Amino acid sequence: MPRLPHRQGLPTQAATIIKEMIDEGEFHDLLPGERTLAAKLQIGRDTLRGALDILESEGWITPRQHGKRRGISKPGLRGDQRKKSNRIAFLSPKALQEFPPWLLIEFDLVRGLLNRRGYELELVSPGLFHLQNPARKLEKLVEDFEVDAWILYQCPAPVQLWFEDQQLPALIRGYPQPKVSIPCLDEDWHAASFHAGGLLRRYGHHRIGLLIPDVKLAGLEATEQGLTKAIEGGPNPGSVYKVIDRGESGSVPRALEVAFGLENPPTAIIATRSRYILNLMSWMAERRLRIPDDLSLVALCYETWYEHLRPTITHYHSEPDTIAGSVVRMILRIASTKLKDSQQKLLIPECFEGGSVRMI
């Protein structure tokens, strides 16, 4: 890596080096994000921005656009001459066959709405989500997939931060990780869990179990915070006990054994995943326990097969058409650079009360 000389101003020197790197083919259509480029040149962000202003004024790079990296205008086509691909990528740690039913429905609806607007939706599921530093693989991924924007689903912090650093057009389908300002869309899990906690308190429940996977997702953190606020706040505060699914075979039954072996076990469970409904009901059936006589149950999720269960499950649900329409409107605005600022859109799911909660 060439060192900066000391005879000219640092922004001018940095601009000269970036030109050399472009001419040598180190950068192609796009410059790296500011953080990456500043580290590569071993300079501060203010110095780099001065260099970018010089390059822009000389026509080497395109003007800055929110959510996008700087395009290289010389040599090659200027940014405003490049053709759009009319493709949107859906980046997910899960392959299509691993999608839960609700996500399959949403994915199909989004794909259909995009097709009607002349866009294709492509699922991208690379093996990089376990990496602490996925930058190199992400760079290769972005090079291989020519798309107008990215939908990020269940992407961990390193992936979200990389997309933000590269200023790529993206929408987080879920909650953003801390310090990430990429536009996002999700259901308001803080509001839903707060409402569920209040509902259970009205039925006399003060010891609540939260059945939750052992993964670091911002939406799950919001769920826990909302429930804790509802149960532990106000007069006669109660307690929240986390029943954690470690992701191993038999993990949920073992966690339930521990929770209900406590001196003061939970009187109600809030499930954050639909599969936990089956885990819980089969575990209770083995012990000749019944819902809601022995335990009340609320689901912060919905699947169509709930309709075949008795008693009916109190649950929270948003219409897939509503979510899919919001996703498409936001991602197309992002792809066309009309969404200038970070936007967080949270949809409040509706509560459908069933027969799975009783008064105590």
Coordinates of C-alpha atoms in Angstrom, one line a residue, residues 1-346:
M1 CA 0.0 0.0 0.0
P2 CA 1.6 3.3 -1.1
R3 CA 2.3 5.8 1.7
L4 CA 1.1 9.4 1.4
P5 CA 3.8 11.9 0.7
H6 CA 4.0 15.1 2.7
R7 CA 4.4 17.9 0.1
Q8 CA 0.8 18.4 -0.9
G9 CA -2.4 18.6 1.2
L10 CA -3.6 15.2 2.4
P11 CA -6.9 15.3 0.5
T12 CA -5.1 16.1 -2.8
Q13 CA -2.5 13.3 -2.2
A14 CA -5.3 10.8 -1.3
A15 CA -7.2 11.8 -4.5
T16 CA -4.1 11.1 -6.6
I17 CA -3.6 7.7 -5.0
I18 CA -7.3 6.8 -5.6
K19 CA -6.9 7.8 -9.3
E20 CA -3.9 5.5 -9.5
M21 CA -5.8 2.6 -7.9
I22 CA -8.7 3.1 -10.4
D23 CA -6.3 3.2 -13.4
E24 CA -4.6 0.0 -12.1
G25 CA -7.9 -1.8 -12.0
E26 CA -8.0 -2.1 -8.2
F27 CA -11.5 -0.5 -8.2
H28 CA -14.0 -1.2 -11.0
D29 CA -17.5 0.2 -11.1
L30 CA -17.8 1.3 -7.5
L31 CA -15.5 2.7 -4.8
P32 CA -15.5 0.9 -1.4
G33 CA -17.4 2.5 1.4
E34 CA -15.9 5.4 3.2
R35 CA -14.8 3.4 6.3
T36 CA -13.2 0.7 4.2
L37 CA -11.4 3.1 1.9
A38 CA -10.2 5.3 4.8
A39 CA -8.7 2.3 6.5
K40 CA -7.1 1.1 3.2
L41 CA -5.5 4.5 2.7
Q42 CA -4.6 4.9 6.4
I43 CA -6.3 8.4 6.6
G44 CA -9.1 9.9 8.5
R45 CA -12.7 10.2 7.3
D46 CA -12.5 14.0 6.9
T47 CA -9.4 13.7 4.7
L48 CA -11.1 11.1 2.6
R49 CA -14.2 13.2 2.1
G50 CA -12.0 16.0 0.9
A51 CA -10.4 13.7 -1.6
L52 CA -13.8 12.4 -2.8
D53 CA -14.9 16.0 -3.3
I54 CA -11.8 16.5 -5.5
L55 CA -12.5 13.4 -7.5
E56 CA -16.1 14.3 -7.9
S57 CA -15.3 17.8 -9.1
E58 CA -12.9 16.3 -11.7
G59 CA -15.4 13.9 -12.9
W60 CA -13.7 10.7 -11.7
I61 CA -16.6 9.6 -9.5
T62 CA -20.4 10.2 -9.3
P63 CA -22.0 12.5 -6.8
R64 CA -22.9 11.0 -3.5
Q65 CA -26.3 9.4 -3.2
H66 CA -27.7 8.2 0.2
G67 CA -27.6 4.5 0.5
K68 CA -25.2 3.9 -2.5
R69 CA -21.5 3.7 -2.9
R70 CA -19.7 6.2 -5.2
G71 CA -19.7 5.1 -8.8
I72 CA -16.5 5.4 -10.9
S73 CA -17.1 7.6 -14.0
K74 CA -13.6 7.5 -15.5
P75 CA -12.7 5.2 -17.2
G76 CA -16.0 3.7 -18.2
L77 CA -19.6 4.8 -18.1
R78 CA -20.8 7.5 -15.8
G79 CA -23.2 6.4 -13.1
D80 CA -26.2 8.0 -14.7
Q81 CA -25.5 6.1 -18.0
R82 CA -25.5 2.7 -16.4
K83 CA -28.6 0.6 -17.0
K84 CA -30.6 -0.7 -14.1
S85 CA -30.8 -4.5 -13.8
N86 CA -34.4 -4.6 -12.6
R87 CA -33.4 -7.3 -10.1
I88 CA -33.8 -7.3 -6.3
A89 CA -31.8 -9.7 -4.1
F90 CA -33.3 -11.3 -1.0
L91 CA -30.3 -12.1 1.2
S92 CA -31.1 -14.8 3.8
P93 CA -29.3 -17.4 5.9
K94 CA -32.1 -19.8 5.1
A95 CA -32.6 -21.6 1.8
L96 CA -36.1 -21.6 0.3
Q97 CA -36.9 -25.1 1.6
E98 CA -36.1 -23.9 5.1
F99 CA -38.5 -20.9 5.1
P100 CA -41.4 -21.1 7.6
P101 CA -44.8 -21.1 5.9
W102 CA -45.5 -17.4 6.6
L103 CA -42.2 -16.4 5.0
L104 CA -42.9 -18.5 1.9
I105 CA -46.2 -16.7 1.5
E106 CA -44.6 -13.3 2.0
F107 CA -41.7 -14.1 -0.4
D108 CA -44.2 -15.3 -3.1
L109 CA -46.3 -12.1 -2.7
V110 CA -43.3 -9.8 -2.9
R111 CA -42.0 -11.6 -5.9
G112 CA -45.4 -11.3 -7.6
L113 CA -45.8 -7.6 -6.9
L114 CA -42.2 -6.9 -8.1
N115 CA -42.9 -8.9 -11.3
R116 CA -45.9 -6.7 -12.0
R117 CA -43.6 -3.7 -11.8
G118 CA -41.0 -5.3 -14.1
Y119 CA -38.6 -6.5 -11.5
E120 CA -37.3 -10.0 -10.6
L121 CA -36.7 -11.2 -7.0
E122 CA -33.8 -13.5 -6.5
L123 CA -33.1 -15.5 -3.3
V124 CA -29.4 -15.4 -2.3
S125 CA -28.4 -17.7 0.6
P126 CA -24.6 -17.9 0.8
G127 CA -22.7 -19.6 3.6
L128 CA -21.2 -16.6 5.3
F129 CA -23.6 -15.7 8.1
H130 CA -21.4 -17.5 10.7
L131 CA -18.4 -15.4 10.0
Q132 CA -17.2 -12.6 12.3
N133 CA -15.7 -10.8 9.4
P134 CA -17.7 -11.6 6.2
A135 CA -16.3 -8.6 4.2
R136 CA -14.3 -10.6 1.6
K137 CA -17.2 -13.0 0.8
L138 CA -19.7 -10.2 0.7
E139 CA -17.5 -8.2 -1.7
K140 CA -17.4 -11.3 -4.0
L141 CA -21.2 -11.8 -3.6
V142 CA -22.0 -8.2 -4.6
E143 CA -19.7 -8.5 -7.6
D144 CA -21.4 -11.7 -8.7
F145 CA -25.0 -10.5 -8.3
E146 CA -25.9 -7.4 -10.4
V147 CA -29.0 -6.1 -8.6
D148 CA -30.6 -2.7 -7.9
A149 CA -31.2 -3.3 -4.2
W150 CA -30.9 -5.9 -1.4
I151 CA -33.5 -7.1 1.1
L152 CA -31.7 -8.3 4.2
Y153 CA -33.5 -11.0 6.2
Q154 CA -32.2 -12.2 9.6
C155 CA -28.8 -10.9 8.8
P156 CA -26.4 -10.5 11.8
A157 CA -24.7 -7.3 12.8
P158 CA -21.5 -7.9 10.7
V159 CA -23.5 -8.2 7.5
Q160 CA -25.8 -5.2 8.2
L161 CA -22.8 -3.1 9.2
W162 CA -20.9 -4.1 6.0
F163 CA -23.9 -3.1 3.8
E164 CA -24.1 0.2 5.6
D165 CA -20.4 0.9 5.3
Q166 CA -20.5 0.1 1.6
Q167 CA -23.5 2.4 1.2
L168 CA -25.3 -0.2 -0.9
P169 CA -29.1 0.2 -1.4
A170 CA -30.7 -2.1 1.1
L171 CA -33.8 -2.7 3.2
I172 CA -33.6 -4.7 6.4
R173 CA -36.7 -7.0 6.6
G174 CA -36.6 -7.1 10.4
Y175 CA -35.0 -4.9 13.1
P176 CA -31.7 -3.2 12.5
Q177 CA -28.8 -4.1 14.7
P178 CA -27.4 -1.3 17.0
K179 CA -25.6 1.5 15.2
V180 CA -27.1 0.4 11.8
S181 CA -29.2 3.1 10.1
I182 CA -30.3 1.1 7.0
P183 CA -34.1 1.5 6.3
C184 CA -36.0 -1.4 7.9
L185 CA -39.5 -2.9 8.0
D186 CA -40.9 -5.3 10.5
E187 CA -43.8 -6.0 12.9
D188 CA -43.6 -4.0 16.1
W189 CA -42.6 -6.8 18.5
H190 CA -42.0 -4.4 21.4
A191 CA -45.6 -3.2 21.1
A192 CA -47.0 -6.8 20.6
S193 CA -45.2 -8.3 23.6
F194 CA -46.1 -5.3 25.7
H195 CA -49.8 -5.8 24.8
A196 CA -49.5 -9.6 25.4
G197 CA -48.0 -8.9 28.9
G198 CA -50.8 -6.5 29.7
L199 CA -53.4 -9.0 28.5
L200 CA -51.9 -11.7 30.8
R201 CA -51.8 -9.4 33.7
R202 CA -55.5 -8.6 33.3
Y203 CA -56.1 -12.3 33.6
G204 CA -54.2 -12.4 36.8
H205 CA -50.8 -13.8 35.6
H206 CA -47.7 -12.4 37.1
R207 CA -45.1 -15.1 36.3
I208 CA -44.6 -15.3 32.6
G209 CA -42.3 -17.6 30.6
L210 CA -40.9 -16.2 27.3
L211 CA -40.1 -19.1 24.9
I212 CA -37.3 -17.7 22.7
P213 CA -34.5 -19.0 20.5
D214 CA -30.9 -18.4 21.5
V215 CA -30.0 -16.1 18.7
K216 CA -29.0 -12.4 18.7
L217 CA -31.7 -10.7 16.7
A218 CA -32.8 -7.1 17.4
G219 CA -36.4 -8.1 17.0
L220 CA -36.1 -10.7 19.8
E221 CA -34.5 -8.1 22.1
A222 CA -37.4 -5.8 21.4
T223 CA -39.8 -8.6 22.3
E224 CA -38.1 -9.2 25.6
Q225 CA -38.0 -5.5 26.4
G226 CA -41.7 -5.0 25.7
L227 CA -42.7 -7.9 27.8
T228 CA -40.5 -7.0 30.7
K229 CA -41.9 -3.5 30.7
A230 CA -45.4 -4.8 30.8
I231 CA -44.8 -7.4 33.6
E232 CA -42.2 -5.8 35.8
G233 CA -43.5 -2.2 35.7
G234 CA -46.4 -0.6 37.5
P235 CA -48.1 -1.8 40.7
N236 CA -47.8 -5.4 41.8
P237 CA -44.9 -6.2 39.4
G238 CA -44.4 -9.7 38.2
S239 CA -41.5 -11.6 36.7
V240 CA -40.4 -12.8 33.3
Y241 CA -38.5 -16.1 32.9
K242 CA -36.7 -16.8 29.6
V243 CA -37.3 -20.4 28.4
I244 CA -34.4 -20.6 25.9
D245 CA -34.3 -22.9 22.9
R246 CA -30.5 -23.6 22.3
G247 CA -31.2 -25.0 18.9
E248 CA -30.3 -28.6 19.7
S249 CA -32.6 -31.6 19.5
G250 CA -34.7 -31.8 22.7
S251 CA -33.6 -28.3 23.8
V252 CA -37.2 -27.0 24.2
P253 CA -38.5 -29.9 26.4
R254 CA -35.4 -29.6 28.6
A255 CA -35.9 -25.9 29.0
L256 CA -39.5 -26.4 29.9
E257 CA -38.6 -29.0 32.5
V258 CA -36.2 -26.5 34.1
A259 CA -38.8 -23.7 34.0
F260 CA -41.6 -25.7 35.5
G261 CA -39.4 -27.3 38.1
L262 CA -39.0 -23.9 39.7
E263 CA -40.5 -23.2 43.1
N264 CA -42.7 -20.6 41.5
P265 CA -43.1 -21.7 37.9
P266 CA -44.6 -19.6 35.1
T267 CA -48.4 -19.6 34.9
A268 CA -48.4 -18.6 31.2
I269 CA -46.0 -18.9 28.2
I270 CA -45.5 -16.5 25.4
A271 CA -44.2 -18.3 22.3
T272 CA -42.1 -16.4 19.8
R273 CA -42.0 -19.1 17.1
S274 CA -44.9 -21.2 15.7
R275 CA -43.0 -24.5 16.2
Y276 CA -42.9 -23.8 19.9
I277 CA -46.7 -24.3 20.0
L278 CA -46.2 -27.9 19.0
N279 CA -43.2 -28.4 21.3
L280 CA -45.2 -27.1 24.2
M281 CA -48.4 -28.9 23.5
S282 CA -46.7 -32.3 23.0
W283 CA -44.6 -31.8 26.2
M284 CA -47.8 -31.0 28.1
A285 CA -49.7 -34.0 26.7
E286 CA -47.0 -36.3 27.9
R287 CA -47.6 -35.0 31.4
R288 CA -51.4 -35.0 31.1
L289 CA -51.4 -31.2 31.4
R290 CA -53.9 -29.1 29.6
I291 CA -54.2 -25.6 28.0
P292 CA -55.4 -23.3 29.6
D293 CA -56.3 -25.3 32.7
D294 CA -52.7 -25.9 33.8
L295 CA -50.9 -23.2 31.6
S296 CA -52.1 -20.3 29.6
L297 CA -50.5 -19.7 26.1
V298 CA -50.1 -16.7 23.8
A299 CA -48.3 -16.9 20.4
L300 CA -46.6 -13.8 19.0
C301 CA -46.9 -15.4 15.6
Y302 CA -49.4 -17.1 13.3
E303 CA -49.8 -20.1 11.1
T304 CA -52.9 -21.3 9.3
W305 CA -52.8 -24.6 11.1
Y306 CA -53.6 -22.8 14.3
E307 CA -57.2 -23.0 13.1
H308 CA -57.2 -26.7 13.7
L309 CA -56.1 -26.6 17.3
R310 CA -58.4 -26.8 20.3
P311 CA -58.5 -24.7 22.3
T312 CA -57.9 -21.9 19.8
I313 CA -54.7 -20.1 20.4
T314 CA -54.5 -16.4 21.4
H315 CA -52.1 -15.0 18.9
Y316 CA -50.9 -11.9 17.0
H317 CA -51.1 -11.6 13.3
S318 CA -50.5 -9.1 10.4
E319 CA -51.9 -9.6 7.0
P320 CA -49.2 -10.9 4.5
D321 CA -50.6 -8.7 1.8
T322 CA -50.0 -5.6 3.9
I323 CA -46.4 -6.5 4.8
A324 CA -45.6 -7.6 1.2
G325 CA -47.0 -4.3 -0.2
S326 CA -45.0 -2.3 2.3
V327 CA -41.8 -4.2 1.5
V328 CA -42.2 -3.6 -2.3
R329 CA -43.0 0.1 -1.9
M330 CA -39.9 0.6 0.3
I331 CA -37.4 -1.5 -1.8
L332 CA -38.5 0.2 -5.0
R333 CA -38.0 3.6 -3.5
I334 CA -34.6 2.5 -2.2
A335 CA -33.6 1.1 -5.7
S336 CA -34.6 4.4 -7.4
T337 CA -32.8 6.4 -4.6
K338 CA -36.0 8.2 -3.7
L339 CA -35.8 7.1 -0.1
K340 CA -33.1 9.5 1.0
D341 CA -33.2 9.0 4.8
S342 CA -33.1 6.1 7.1
Q343 CA -36.7 5.0 7.7
Q344 CA -38.0 2.5 10.3
K345 CA -41.4 1.2 9.5
L346 CA -43.0 -1.0 12.2

